[in-house]
Amino acid sequence: MALFKTRAIVLKSINLSETDKLTTFYTESFGKVKCVAKAARRIKSRFGAALEPLSFINLIYFGKENQELYRLNHCDIIASFQSVRENLEKLYTAVYFLELMDVTVREGDRQTQLFQFFLSALHCVERQGRLETLIRVFELRLLALLGYSPSLGQCVVCRKEPMNGWIGFSCFKGGIVCPICIDQNPQEIRFQKGTLNYLKKLLSSDLKILERLKFPRTVEEELEYITHRMILSHVGRELKSYPFIKLMAEIDAPILEDAKNGQTGN
Amino acid sequence: MKRPAALQELIAELQKLPGIGQKTAERLSFYLLRGTKERAQRLARAVEGLKEKIVLCSQCHGIADKDPCDICSDPNRNAAQICVVEEPHDVYVFESLGEYKGLYHVLMGVISPLDGVGPQDLTVDHLKSKVEENPAREIILATNPDMEGESTAVYIARVLKPLGAKVTRIARGLPVGGDIEYADPVTLKKSLEGRGPA
Ligand SMILES: [Zn+2]
Ligand SMILES: [Zn+2]
């Protein structure tokens, strides 16, 4: 038996029995980990709000190394992202990030860099007003960190630099394709060359300055199409939480109008 | 030796119930077998009645013997208050207190993206129409204080407040018999925010 101590973000918690919970964490030191939390469903549980999805916690668990299920020993909250929980568009953006982490990262994959990126993305959800760009960057950079960075410099087939006009993008081949090499395959996306520069910017910009990036509306739509298609192609299906972001953005809108008249922020 | 088919069938059915494993299912089955015929029939009738006699109340979506249910058809209940809960059994939890005199509205679940449950799968539209009929009502949101319950409460408040409804949320905080020293910061903060006069 070994005792493991690390910082972690709660991805999801499901009820295992009348009293116990099964919680999935993304940890700083050990990647994705699943733990059984005994008696966590009791209202006086010592784990309290720490096992709610999205909580950023100090975690201690134990078990044999490389086993599938560990036993939760202790957790305490570092940050609960309360303001995210109170804004539905922010909340479901964060839930989408949690779901993406859960379905794309395999257990045993250890990457401190990915943890840092994930945590700062959640902080950005909390602080930033425009979530659209953040979602695009999260999709693109998560795939890059997992080793699926798209090739944007030259055509993935003939290795030539793209000319002006339109270019293609193939999720399957993992990058851009020139008009000569493009398959007449409906899977392949076409967009204006100008969009490519925005895509490169998304791949390299610091998360903290995202809010300062301005994209024309048409480019924004193209970017959503491209990055989300990459996710769909990687995961093989739509993510359950994704449609909720737009649904909730509509509900949140009138409240945001009110906030503008009142105090600043948000 | 193989058990008689009827016994085997009962064991198999009992085993499908939550919290009942092979051993317990066997023990219960042999217990019923040893008892009188009348006792077994009473149990069989009770199980049958569950599906045949219980209806969903068309007003509150709670479970009842008749539609509308006893609570919805009681003229002494305060129609100016509606307590919104997740599941039919939550109604009985509140009713067992004997304190609350208003009406209920059962959502039939909570918004839960990972389970594919959206607002359109709940009875939110019906609740909305109740508020449109009479905006002076107080809507008490009594969903669970977990992420799904909280976000469902935020969602309903967003939908109902523009209609002029008074929307309140049950207080969240320390459990009775709990210990401040061991409370997590979120719960402690909520208990401060939700404090009342001493
Ligand atoms: Zn080419
Ligand atoms: Zn009723």
Tab-separated table of C-alpha atoms and ligand atoms in Angstrom:
chain	number	residue	atom	x	y	z
A	1	MET	CA	0.000	0.000	0.000
A	2	ALA	CA	1.238	3.439	-0.863
A	3	LEU	CA	-0.031	6.879	0.028
A	4	PHE	CA	-0.252	9.443	-2.772
A	5	LYS	CA	-0.367	13.179	-2.217
A	6	THR	CA	-1.031	15.691	-4.984
A	7	ARG	CA	-3.082	18.655	-6.100
A	8	ALA	CA	-6.072	17.725	-8.269
A	9	ILE	CA	-9.170	18.927	-10.083
A	10	VAL	CA	-12.399	16.935	-9.718
A	11	LEU	CA	-13.630	15.802	-13.158
A	12	LYS	CA	-16.747	13.954	-12.045
A	13	SER	CA	-18.377	12.167	-9.135
A	14	ILE	CA	-20.917	9.400	-9.463
A	15	ASN	CA	-22.880	7.622	-6.746
A	16	LEU	CA	-21.553	4.144	-6.223
A	17	SER	CA	-23.956	2.987	-3.521
A	18	GLU	CA	-26.227	4.404	-0.846
A	19	THR	CA	-23.226	5.938	0.879
A	20	ASP	CA	-20.174	5.897	-1.411
A	21	LYS	CA	-19.031	7.935	-4.362
A	22	LEU	CA	-16.678	7.142	-7.223
A	23	THR	CA	-14.743	10.274	-8.118
A	24	THR	CA	-12.461	10.899	-11.107
A	25	PHE	CA	-9.637	13.404	-10.625
A	26	TYR	CA	-7.068	14.951	-12.879
A	27	THR	CA	-4.029	15.155	-10.617
A	28	GLU	CA	-0.898	17.236	-10.921
A	29	SER	CA	1.543	14.376	-10.256
A	30	PHE	CA	-0.211	11.182	-11.359
A	31	GLY	CA	-2.517	12.135	-14.243
A	32	LYS	CA	-6.081	10.829	-14.250
A	33	VAL	CA	-6.997	8.864	-11.122
A	34	LYS	CA	-10.212	7.238	-9.882
A	35	CYS	CA	-10.960	6.926	-6.170
A	36	VAL	CA	-13.729	5.460	-4.077
A	37	ALA	CA	-14.849	7.910	-1.406
A	38	LYS	CA	-16.382	5.980	1.477
A	39	ALA	CA	-19.456	7.529	3.098
A	40	ALA	CA	-19.120	10.637	0.890
A	41	ARG	CA	-22.876	10.802	0.295
A	42	ARG	CA	-23.711	11.311	3.948
A	43	ILE	CA	-24.675	14.909	4.612
A	44	LYS	CA	-22.076	15.083	7.396
A	45	SER	CA	-19.356	13.615	5.162
A	46	ARG	CA	-15.860	14.805	6.002
A	47	PHE	CA	-15.224	15.302	2.281
A	48	GLY	CA	-17.918	18.015	2.033
A	49	ALA	CA	-17.959	20.125	-1.125
A	50	ALA	CA	-14.442	19.033	-2.106
A	51	LEU	CA	-15.750	16.189	-4.294
A	52	GLU	CA	-18.014	18.393	-6.395
A	53	PRO	CA	-16.909	18.533	-10.050
A	54	LEU	CA	-14.629	21.511	-10.777
A	55	SER	CA	-13.214	21.751	-7.238
A	56	PHE	CA	-9.462	22.349	-7.117
A	57	ILE	CA	-8.201	20.423	-4.098
A	58	ASN	CA	-5.331	18.946	-2.140
A	59	LEU	CA	-5.806	15.209	-2.445
A	60	ILE	CA	-4.472	12.238	-0.502
A	61	TYR	CA	-5.377	8.709	-1.567
A	62	PHE	CA	-3.949	5.250	-1.126
A	63	GLY	CA	-3.757	1.851	-2.737
A	64	LYS	CA	-1.373	-0.303	-4.717
A	65	GLU	CA	0.413	1.480	-7.522
A	66	ASN	CA	-1.157	1.172	-11.001
A	67	GLN	CA	-4.405	-0.270	-9.726
A	68	GLU	CA	-7.636	0.917	-11.251
A	69	LEU	CA	-9.419	2.155	-8.145
A	70	TYR	CA	-7.854	3.876	-5.158
A	71	ARG	CA	-9.309	4.748	-1.766
A	72	LEU	CA	-9.777	8.413	-0.966
A	73	ASN	CA	-8.142	9.397	2.281
A	74	HIS	CA	-8.356	13.149	2.553
A	75	CYS	CA	-9.187	16.213	0.495
A	76	ASP	CA	-9.431	19.919	1.155
A	77	ILE	CA	-10.442	22.721	-1.156
A	78	ILE	CA	-7.898	25.136	-2.632
A	79	ALA	CA	-10.442	26.827	-4.945
A	80	SER	CA	-14.084	26.026	-5.599
A	81	PHE	CA	-14.665	28.406	-8.562
A	82	GLN	CA	-17.848	29.648	-6.931
A	83	SER	CA	-18.419	32.480	-9.429
A	84	VAL	CA	-18.229	29.975	-12.297
A	85	ARG	CA	-20.954	27.897	-10.644
A	86	GLU	CA	-23.259	30.897	-10.473
A	87	ASN	CA	-23.036	31.758	-14.179
A	88	LEU	CA	-24.507	29.078	-16.429
A	89	GLU	CA	-22.461	29.867	-19.555
A	90	LYS	CA	-19.247	29.807	-17.526
A	91	LEU	CA	-20.313	26.679	-15.667
A	92	TYR	CA	-21.095	24.654	-18.765
A	93	THR	CA	-17.914	25.864	-20.473
A	94	ALA	CA	-16.017	24.500	-17.476
A	95	VAL	CA	-18.085	21.297	-17.521
A	96	TYR	CA	-17.196	20.894	-21.219
A	97	PHE	CA	-13.508	21.223	-20.301
A	98	LEU	CA	-13.941	18.604	-17.544
A	99	GLU	CA	-15.677	16.224	-19.937
A	100	LEU	CA	-12.973	16.749	-22.576
A	101	MET	CA	-10.248	15.967	-20.042
A	102	ASP	CA	-12.125	12.878	-18.924
A	103	VAL	CA	-12.637	11.428	-22.401
A	104	THR	CA	-9.308	12.346	-24.022
A	105	VAL	CA	-6.795	11.676	-21.237
A	106	ARG	CA	-6.025	8.075	-20.402
A	107	GLU	CA	-5.242	6.853	-16.906
A	108	GLY	CA	-1.523	6.602	-16.309
A	109	ASP	CA	-0.686	9.506	-18.646
A	110	ARG	CA	1.316	11.870	-16.458
A	111	GLN	CA	1.843	15.403	-17.662
A	112	THR	CA	2.416	18.270	-15.276
A	113	GLN	CA	2.236	20.656	-18.215
A	114	LEU	CA	-1.275	19.483	-19.053
A	115	PHE	CA	-2.359	20.021	-15.453
A	116	GLN	CA	-0.988	23.568	-15.489
A	117	PHE	CA	-2.773	24.289	-18.755
A	118	PHE	CA	-6.060	22.829	-17.499
A	119	LEU	CA	-5.908	24.789	-14.252
A	120	SER	CA	-5.129	28.089	-15.953
A	121	ALA	CA	-7.946	27.480	-18.459
A	122	LEU	CA	-10.374	27.143	-15.519
A	123	HIS	CA	-9.026	30.358	-14.005
A	124	CYS	CA	-9.618	32.036	-17.371
A	125	VAL	CA	-13.235	30.798	-17.412
A	126	GLU	CA	-13.601	32.499	-14.033
A	127	ARG	CA	-11.995	35.794	-15.055
A	128	GLN	CA	-12.726	36.322	-18.725
A	129	GLY	CA	-15.919	37.648	-20.239
A	130	ARG	CA	-15.592	36.231	-23.761
A	131	LEU	CA	-15.515	32.471	-23.584
A	132	GLU	CA	-15.721	31.714	-27.308
A	133	THR	CA	-11.992	32.181	-27.988
A	134	LEU	CA	-11.070	30.359	-24.799
A	135	ILE	CA	-13.072	27.298	-25.869
A	136	ARG	CA	-11.315	27.280	-29.273
A	137	VAL	CA	-7.901	27.529	-27.652
A	138	PHE	CA	-8.728	24.827	-25.136
A	139	GLU	CA	-9.786	22.399	-27.878
A	140	LEU	CA	-6.740	23.112	-30.016
A	141	ARG	CA	-4.111	23.197	-27.278
A	142	LEU	CA	-5.457	20.147	-25.450
A	143	LEU	CA	-5.029	18.103	-28.630
A	144	ALA	CA	-1.556	19.590	-29.118
A	145	LEU	CA	-0.529	18.670	-25.547
A	146	LEU	CA	-1.827	15.148	-26.109
A	147	GLY	CA	0.465	14.875	-29.127
A	148	TYR	CA	-1.993	15.752	-31.890
A	149	SER	CA	-0.796	19.224	-32.808
A	150	PRO	CA	-2.123	20.118	-36.272
A	151	SER	CA	0.452	20.858	-38.927
A	152	LEU	CA	-0.251	24.428	-40.084
A	153	GLY	CA	2.938	25.410	-41.925
A	154	GLN	CA	2.735	23.416	-45.119
A	155	CYS	CA	0.445	20.997	-46.945
A	156	VAL	CA	0.583	17.661	-45.110
A	157	VAL	CA	0.634	15.789	-48.424
A	158	CYS	CA	3.039	17.632	-50.759
A	159	ARG	CA	4.878	19.728	-48.125
A	160	LYS	CA	4.436	22.947	-50.131
A	161	GLU	CA	3.642	26.299	-48.501
A	162	PRO	CA	-0.033	27.219	-48.999
A	163	MET	CA	-0.831	29.794	-51.724
A	164	ASN	CA	-3.366	32.571	-51.316
A	165	GLY	CA	-7.045	31.810	-51.746
A	166	TRP	CA	-8.670	28.925	-49.940
A	167	ILE	CA	-6.962	25.972	-48.281
A	168	GLY	CA	-8.238	22.700	-46.949
A	169	PHE	CA	-7.909	21.097	-43.556
A	170	SER	CA	-7.968	17.386	-42.884
A	171	CYS	CA	-8.614	16.154	-39.340
A	172	PHE	CA	-7.637	12.682	-40.452
A	173	LYS	CA	-4.271	13.743	-41.912
A	174	GLY	CA	-3.714	16.198	-39.061
A	175	GLY	CA	-3.173	19.481	-40.862
A	176	ILE	CA	-3.697	21.754	-43.823
A	177	VAL	CA	-3.924	20.480	-47.404
A	178	CYS	CA	-3.432	22.564	-50.543
A	179	PRO	CA	-6.125	22.774	-53.258
A	180	ILE	CA	-4.158	20.325	-55.436
A	181	CYS	CA	-3.830	17.621	-52.775
A	182	ILE	CA	-7.288	17.902	-51.215
A	183	ASP	CA	-9.480	14.826	-51.463
A	184	GLN	CA	-12.967	15.337	-52.739
A	185	ASN	CA	-13.804	13.974	-49.356
A	186	PRO	CA	-16.626	15.649	-47.415
A	187	GLN	CA	-14.572	15.150	-44.240
A	188	GLU	CA	-12.173	17.835	-45.345
A	189	ILE	CA	-12.873	21.406	-44.410
A	190	ARG	CA	-12.125	24.454	-46.572
A	191	PHE	CA	-11.399	27.956	-45.345
A	192	GLN	CA	-9.792	31.224	-46.404
A	193	LYS	CA	-6.039	31.440	-46.010
A	194	GLY	CA	-6.428	34.435	-43.696
A	195	THR	CA	-8.055	32.173	-41.100
A	196	LEU	CA	-4.833	30.171	-40.941
A	197	ASN	CA	-3.025	33.050	-39.235
A	198	TYR	CA	-5.712	33.214	-36.559
A	199	LEU	CA	-5.423	29.467	-36.072
A	200	LYS	CA	-1.648	29.805	-35.576
A	201	LYS	CA	-2.260	32.609	-33.113
A	202	LEU	CA	-4.627	30.399	-31.100
A	203	LEU	CA	-2.030	27.690	-30.946
A	204	SER	CA	0.705	29.961	-29.604
A	205	SER	CA	-0.948	32.726	-27.518
A	206	ASP	CA	-0.784	32.864	-23.749
A	207	LEU	CA	-4.198	32.035	-22.248
A	208	LYS	CA	-4.124	35.192	-20.168
A	209	ILE	CA	-4.068	37.571	-23.142
A	210	LEU	CA	-6.806	35.813	-25.099
A	211	GLU	CA	-9.362	38.415	-24.258
A	212	ARG	CA	-7.325	40.998	-26.146
A	213	LEU	CA	-7.412	38.993	-29.373
A	214	LYS	CA	-10.093	40.227	-31.733
A	215	PHE	CA	-11.464	38.006	-34.472
A	216	PRO	CA	-13.887	38.990	-37.216
A	217	ARG	CA	-17.230	37.209	-36.741
A	218	THR	CA	-16.820	35.088	-39.896
A	219	VAL	CA	-13.363	33.947	-38.787
A	220	GLU	CA	-14.768	33.058	-35.369
A	221	GLU	CA	-17.352	30.808	-37.007
A	222	GLU	CA	-14.710	29.158	-39.176
A	223	LEU	CA	-12.480	28.621	-36.160
A	224	GLU	CA	-15.293	26.979	-34.211
A	225	TYR	CA	-15.967	24.709	-37.145
A	226	ILE	CA	-12.309	23.705	-37.448
A	227	THR	CA	-11.335	23.189	-33.802
A	228	HIS	CA	-14.578	21.480	-32.812
A	229	ARG	CA	-14.355	19.192	-35.859
A	230	MET	CA	-10.866	18.229	-34.697
A	231	ILE	CA	-12.299	17.277	-31.309
A	232	LEU	CA	-15.184	15.325	-32.868
A	233	SER	CA	-12.768	13.494	-35.108
A	234	HIS	CA	-10.442	12.708	-32.182
A	235	VAL	CA	-13.147	11.594	-29.729
A	236	GLY	CA	-15.368	9.981	-32.355
A	237	ARG	CA	-18.588	11.588	-31.117
A	238	GLU	CA	-20.102	14.858	-29.873
A	239	LEU	CA	-19.480	15.645	-26.224
A	240	LYS	CA	-22.591	15.654	-24.086
A	241	SER	CA	-21.980	19.026	-22.456
A	242	TYR	CA	-21.119	20.979	-25.618
A	243	PRO	CA	-24.678	21.912	-26.711
A	244	PHE	CA	-25.371	23.209	-23.183
A	245	ILE	CA	-22.887	26.073	-23.544
A	246	LYS	CA	-24.894	27.869	-26.242
A	247	LEU	CA	-28.228	26.940	-24.706
A	248	MET	CA	-27.167	28.513	-21.411
A	249	ALA	CA	-25.501	31.535	-23.017
A	250	GLU	CA	-28.965	32.555	-24.237
A	251	ILE	CA	-30.448	32.192	-20.761
A	252	ASP	CA	-27.607	34.158	-19.170
A	253	ALA	CA	-27.744	37.039	-21.615
A	254	PRO	CA	-30.462	39.239	-20.021
A	255	ILE	CA	-28.735	39.040	-16.641
A	256	LEU	CA	-25.451	40.194	-18.165
A	257	GLU	CA	-27.311	43.221	-19.585
A	258	ASP	CA	-28.396	44.096	-16.054
A	259	ALA	CA	-24.860	43.771	-14.766
A	260	LYS	CA	-23.667	46.326	-17.324
A	261	ASN	CA	-26.002	48.962	-15.898
A	262	GLY	CA	-24.968	48.155	-12.361
A	263	GLN	CA	-21.376	47.464	-11.475
A	264	THR	CA	-18.542	46.609	-13.825
A	265	GLY	CA	-16.900	43.219	-13.942
A	266	ASN	CA	-18.144	39.908	-15.296
B	1	MET	CA	-29.232	-29.946	-7.396
B	2	LYS	CA	-31.197	-27.278	-9.263
B	3	ARG	CA	-33.708	-25.182	-7.338
B	4	PRO	CA	-37.387	-25.238	-8.375
B	5	ALA	CA	-38.000	-22.761	-11.211
B	6	ALA	CA	-40.443	-20.561	-9.240
B	7	LEU	CA	-37.932	-20.089	-6.429
B	8	GLN	CA	-35.154	-19.381	-8.878
B	9	GLU	CA	-37.291	-16.743	-10.577
B	10	LEU	CA	-38.010	-14.911	-7.329
B	11	ILE	CA	-34.325	-14.925	-6.370
B	12	ALA	CA	-33.396	-13.532	-9.783
B	13	GLU	CA	-36.000	-10.742	-9.549
B	14	LEU	CA	-35.037	-9.733	-6.003
B	15	GLN	CA	-31.401	-9.580	-7.025
B	16	LYS	CA	-32.195	-6.840	-9.520
B	17	LEU	CA	-33.212	-4.519	-6.666
B	18	PRO	CA	-30.665	-1.968	-5.408
B	19	GLY	CA	-28.533	-3.149	-2.486
B	20	ILE	CA	-29.650	-6.794	-2.763
B	21	GLY	CA	-27.086	-9.418	-3.659
B	22	GLN	CA	-27.358	-13.163	-4.229
B	23	LYS	CA	-27.222	-14.098	-0.532
B	24	THR	CA	-29.884	-11.619	0.596
B	25	ALA	CA	-32.153	-12.559	-2.323
B	26	GLU	CA	-31.926	-16.212	-1.341
B	27	ARG	CA	-32.600	-15.484	2.332
B	28	LEU	CA	-35.680	-13.374	1.528
B	29	SER	CA	-37.012	-15.987	-0.897
B	30	PHE	CA	-36.695	-18.863	1.589
B	31	TYR	CA	-38.269	-16.679	4.259
B	32	LEU	CA	-41.331	-16.075	2.069
B	33	LEU	CA	-41.467	-19.754	1.169
B	34	ARG	CA	-41.593	-20.772	4.809
B	35	GLY	CA	-44.323	-18.242	5.689
B	36	THR	CA	-48.070	-18.440	5.045
B	37	LYS	CA	-49.666	-18.190	1.629
B	38	GLU	CA	-51.525	-15.045	2.788
B	39	ARG	CA	-48.318	-13.235	3.578
B	40	ALA	CA	-46.855	-13.979	0.176
B	41	GLN	CA	-50.070	-12.830	-1.510
B	42	ARG	CA	-50.114	-9.573	0.453
B	43	LEU	CA	-46.617	-8.824	-0.779
B	44	ALA	CA	-47.523	-9.735	-4.353
B	45	ARG	CA	-50.599	-7.476	-4.246
B	46	ALA	CA	-48.608	-4.612	-2.773
B	47	VAL	CA	-46.037	-4.847	-5.567
B	48	GLU	CA	-48.768	-5.017	-8.184
B	49	GLY	CA	-50.656	-2.079	-6.692
B	50	LEU	CA	-47.546	0.039	-6.986
B	51	LYS	CA	-47.887	0.163	-10.739
B	52	GLU	CA	-51.641	-0.139	-11.022
B	53	LYS	CA	-52.939	2.237	-8.374
B	54	ILE	CA	-50.319	4.971	-8.223
B	55	VAL	CA	-50.695	7.908	-10.566
B	56	LEU	CA	-48.664	11.021	-11.263
B	57	CYS	CA	-50.415	14.185	-10.154
B	58	SER	CA	-50.902	16.375	-13.240
B	59	GLN	CA	-50.491	19.540	-11.162
B	60	CYS	CA	-47.354	18.901	-9.099
B	61	HIS	CA	-45.923	15.792	-10.871
B	62	GLY	CA	-45.757	14.042	-7.508
B	63	ILE	CA	-46.930	10.457	-6.987
B	64	ALA	CA	-50.398	9.934	-5.521
B	65	ASP	CA	-53.481	7.717	-5.261
B	66	LYS	CA	-55.510	10.149	-7.308
B	67	ASP	CA	-55.080	13.066	-9.647
B	68	PRO	CA	-54.920	15.812	-8.435
B	69	CYS	CA	-53.110	14.583	-5.342
B	70	ASP	CA	-54.172	15.185	-1.720
B	71	ILE	CA	-51.823	18.130	-1.381
B	72	CYS	CA	-52.845	19.887	-4.607
B	73	SER	CA	-56.563	19.410	-3.853
B	74	ASP	CA	-56.351	20.517	-0.211
B	75	PRO	CA	-57.989	24.002	0.112
B	76	ASN	CA	-56.073	24.607	3.353
B	77	ARG	CA	-52.664	24.512	1.667
B	78	ASN	CA	-51.114	27.874	0.883
B	79	ALA	CA	-51.205	28.230	-2.907
B	80	ALA	CA	-48.952	31.302	-2.736
B	81	GLN	CA	-45.910	29.107	-2.080
B	82	ILE	CA	-44.496	26.443	-4.372
B	83	CYS	CA	-41.600	24.309	-3.197
B	84	VAL	CA	-39.633	22.992	-6.192
B	85	VAL	CA	-37.971	19.597	-5.662
B	86	GLU	CA	-36.032	17.165	-7.858
B	87	GLU	CA	-37.892	13.867	-7.310
B	88	PRO	CA	-41.323	12.698	-6.074
B	89	HIS	CA	-39.812	11.215	-2.906
B	90	ASP	CA	-38.423	14.641	-1.904
B	91	VAL	CA	-42.052	15.718	-1.346
B	92	TYR	CA	-42.359	13.119	1.416
B	93	VAL	CA	-39.122	14.270	3.014
B	94	PHE	CA	-40.554	17.780	3.372
B	95	GLU	CA	-44.032	16.529	4.303
B	96	SER	CA	-42.631	14.400	7.128
B	97	LEU	CA	-41.613	17.640	8.846
B	98	GLY	CA	-45.241	18.741	9.040
B	99	GLU	CA	-44.035	22.353	8.893
B	100	TYR	CA	-44.499	23.353	5.294
B	101	LYS	CA	-48.031	24.311	4.265
B	102	GLY	CA	-47.522	25.364	0.643
B	103	LEU	CA	-47.685	23.370	-2.594
B	104	TYR	CA	-44.992	21.408	-4.417
B	105	HIS	CA	-43.653	21.120	-7.922
B	106	VAL	CA	-41.580	18.069	-8.848
B	107	LEU	CA	-39.014	18.680	-11.620
B	108	MET	CA	-38.559	14.968	-12.405
B	109	GLY	CA	-34.773	15.269	-12.328
B	110	VAL	CA	-32.042	17.895	-12.631
B	111	ILE	CA	-30.115	19.428	-15.513
B	112	SER	CA	-27.231	17.048	-16.069
B	113	PRO	CA	-25.246	17.356	-19.315
B	114	LEU	CA	-23.311	14.131	-18.761
B	115	ASP	CA	-26.567	12.177	-18.412
B	116	GLY	CA	-28.042	13.978	-21.400
B	117	VAL	CA	-30.733	15.700	-19.308
B	118	GLY	CA	-31.537	19.252	-20.390
B	119	PRO	CA	-34.170	21.737	-19.158
B	120	GLN	CA	-36.599	20.520	-21.835
B	121	ASP	CA	-36.605	17.067	-20.167
B	122	LEU	CA	-37.830	18.544	-16.875
B	123	THR	CA	-41.162	20.062	-15.908
B	124	VAL	CA	-39.768	23.612	-16.014
B	125	ASP	CA	-42.208	24.812	-18.690
B	126	HIS	CA	-45.142	23.783	-16.529
B	127	LEU	CA	-43.639	25.633	-13.574
B	128	LYS	CA	-43.201	28.669	-15.807
B	129	SER	CA	-46.873	28.594	-16.783
B	130	LYS	CA	-47.875	28.405	-13.094
B	131	VAL	CA	-45.857	31.571	-12.472
B	132	GLU	CA	-47.352	33.286	-15.520
B	133	GLU	CA	-50.821	32.540	-14.144
B	134	ASN	CA	-49.975	34.058	-10.801
B	135	PRO	CA	-46.661	35.947	-10.580
B	136	ALA	CA	-47.222	36.869	-6.925
B	137	ARG	CA	-46.284	33.335	-5.832
B	138	GLU	CA	-43.099	32.547	-3.969
B	139	ILE	CA	-41.079	29.837	-5.683
B	140	ILE	CA	-38.830	28.015	-3.197
B	141	LEU	CA	-36.009	26.164	-4.949
B	142	ALA	CA	-35.252	23.036	-2.918
B	143	THR	CA	-32.960	21.123	-5.273
B	144	ASN	CA	-29.907	19.370	-3.798
B	145	PRO	CA	-26.905	21.549	-2.941
B	146	ASP	CA	-24.621	19.722	-5.391
B	147	MET	CA	-23.434	20.970	-8.782
B	148	GLU	CA	-26.429	19.679	-10.715
B	149	GLY	CA	-28.985	20.829	-8.167
B	150	GLU	CA	-27.327	24.233	-7.834
B	151	SER	CA	-27.113	24.823	-11.575
B	152	THR	CA	-30.723	23.738	-12.017
B	153	ALA	CA	-31.711	26.267	-9.334
B	154	VAL	CA	-29.709	29.002	-11.090
B	155	TYR	CA	-31.378	28.083	-14.378
B	156	ILE	CA	-34.918	28.175	-12.966
B	157	ALA	CA	-34.251	31.473	-11.206
B	158	ARG	CA	-33.036	32.953	-14.521
B	159	VAL	CA	-36.186	31.770	-16.281
B	160	LEU	CA	-38.688	32.821	-13.591
B	161	LYS	CA	-37.314	36.127	-12.351
B	162	PRO	CA	-38.066	38.030	-15.592
B	163	LEU	CA	-41.724	36.995	-15.080
B	164	GLY	CA	-41.770	38.893	-11.806
B	165	ALA	CA	-41.753	35.850	-9.531
B	166	LYS	CA	-40.279	35.918	-6.049
B	167	VAL	CA	-37.697	33.121	-6.261
B	168	THR	CA	-35.947	31.893	-3.111
B	169	ARG	CA	-33.361	29.181	-2.487
B	170	ILE	CA	-33.274	26.930	0.588
B	171	ALA	CA	-30.401	27.893	2.903
B	172	ARG	CA	-27.194	25.933	2.595
B	173	GLY	CA	-24.798	25.587	5.463
B	174	LEU	CA	-23.752	23.475	8.384
B	175	PRO	CA	-25.576	20.250	9.189
B	176	VAL	CA	-27.083	20.073	12.684
B	177	GLY	CA	-24.667	18.097	14.839
B	178	GLY	CA	-21.763	19.101	12.608
B	179	ASP	CA	-18.542	20.701	13.726
B	180	ILE	CA	-17.338	24.092	12.453
B	181	GLU	CA	-13.737	22.966	12.737
B	182	TYR	CA	-14.263	20.233	10.163
B	183	ALA	CA	-16.540	22.134	7.784
B	184	ASP	CA	-15.168	22.775	4.314
B	185	PRO	CA	-14.740	26.446	3.289
B	186	VAL	CA	-17.577	26.391	0.729
B	187	THR	CA	-20.111	25.136	3.270
B	188	LEU	CA	-18.832	27.545	5.912
B	189	LYS	CA	-19.112	30.496	3.534
B	190	LYS	CA	-22.636	29.484	2.517
B	191	SER	CA	-23.666	29.213	6.158
B	192	LEU	CA	-22.439	32.776	6.788
B	193	GLU	CA	-24.271	34.103	3.721
B	194	GLY	CA	-27.445	32.284	4.677
B	195	ARG	CA	-27.405	33.334	8.359
B	196	GLY	CA	-30.600	34.478	10.045
B	197	PRO	CA	-31.513	36.481	13.158
B	198	ALA	CA	-30.510	34.702	16.402
C	1	ZN	ZN	-0.388	19.714	-51.352
C	2	ZN	ZN	-50.218	17.278	-6.755
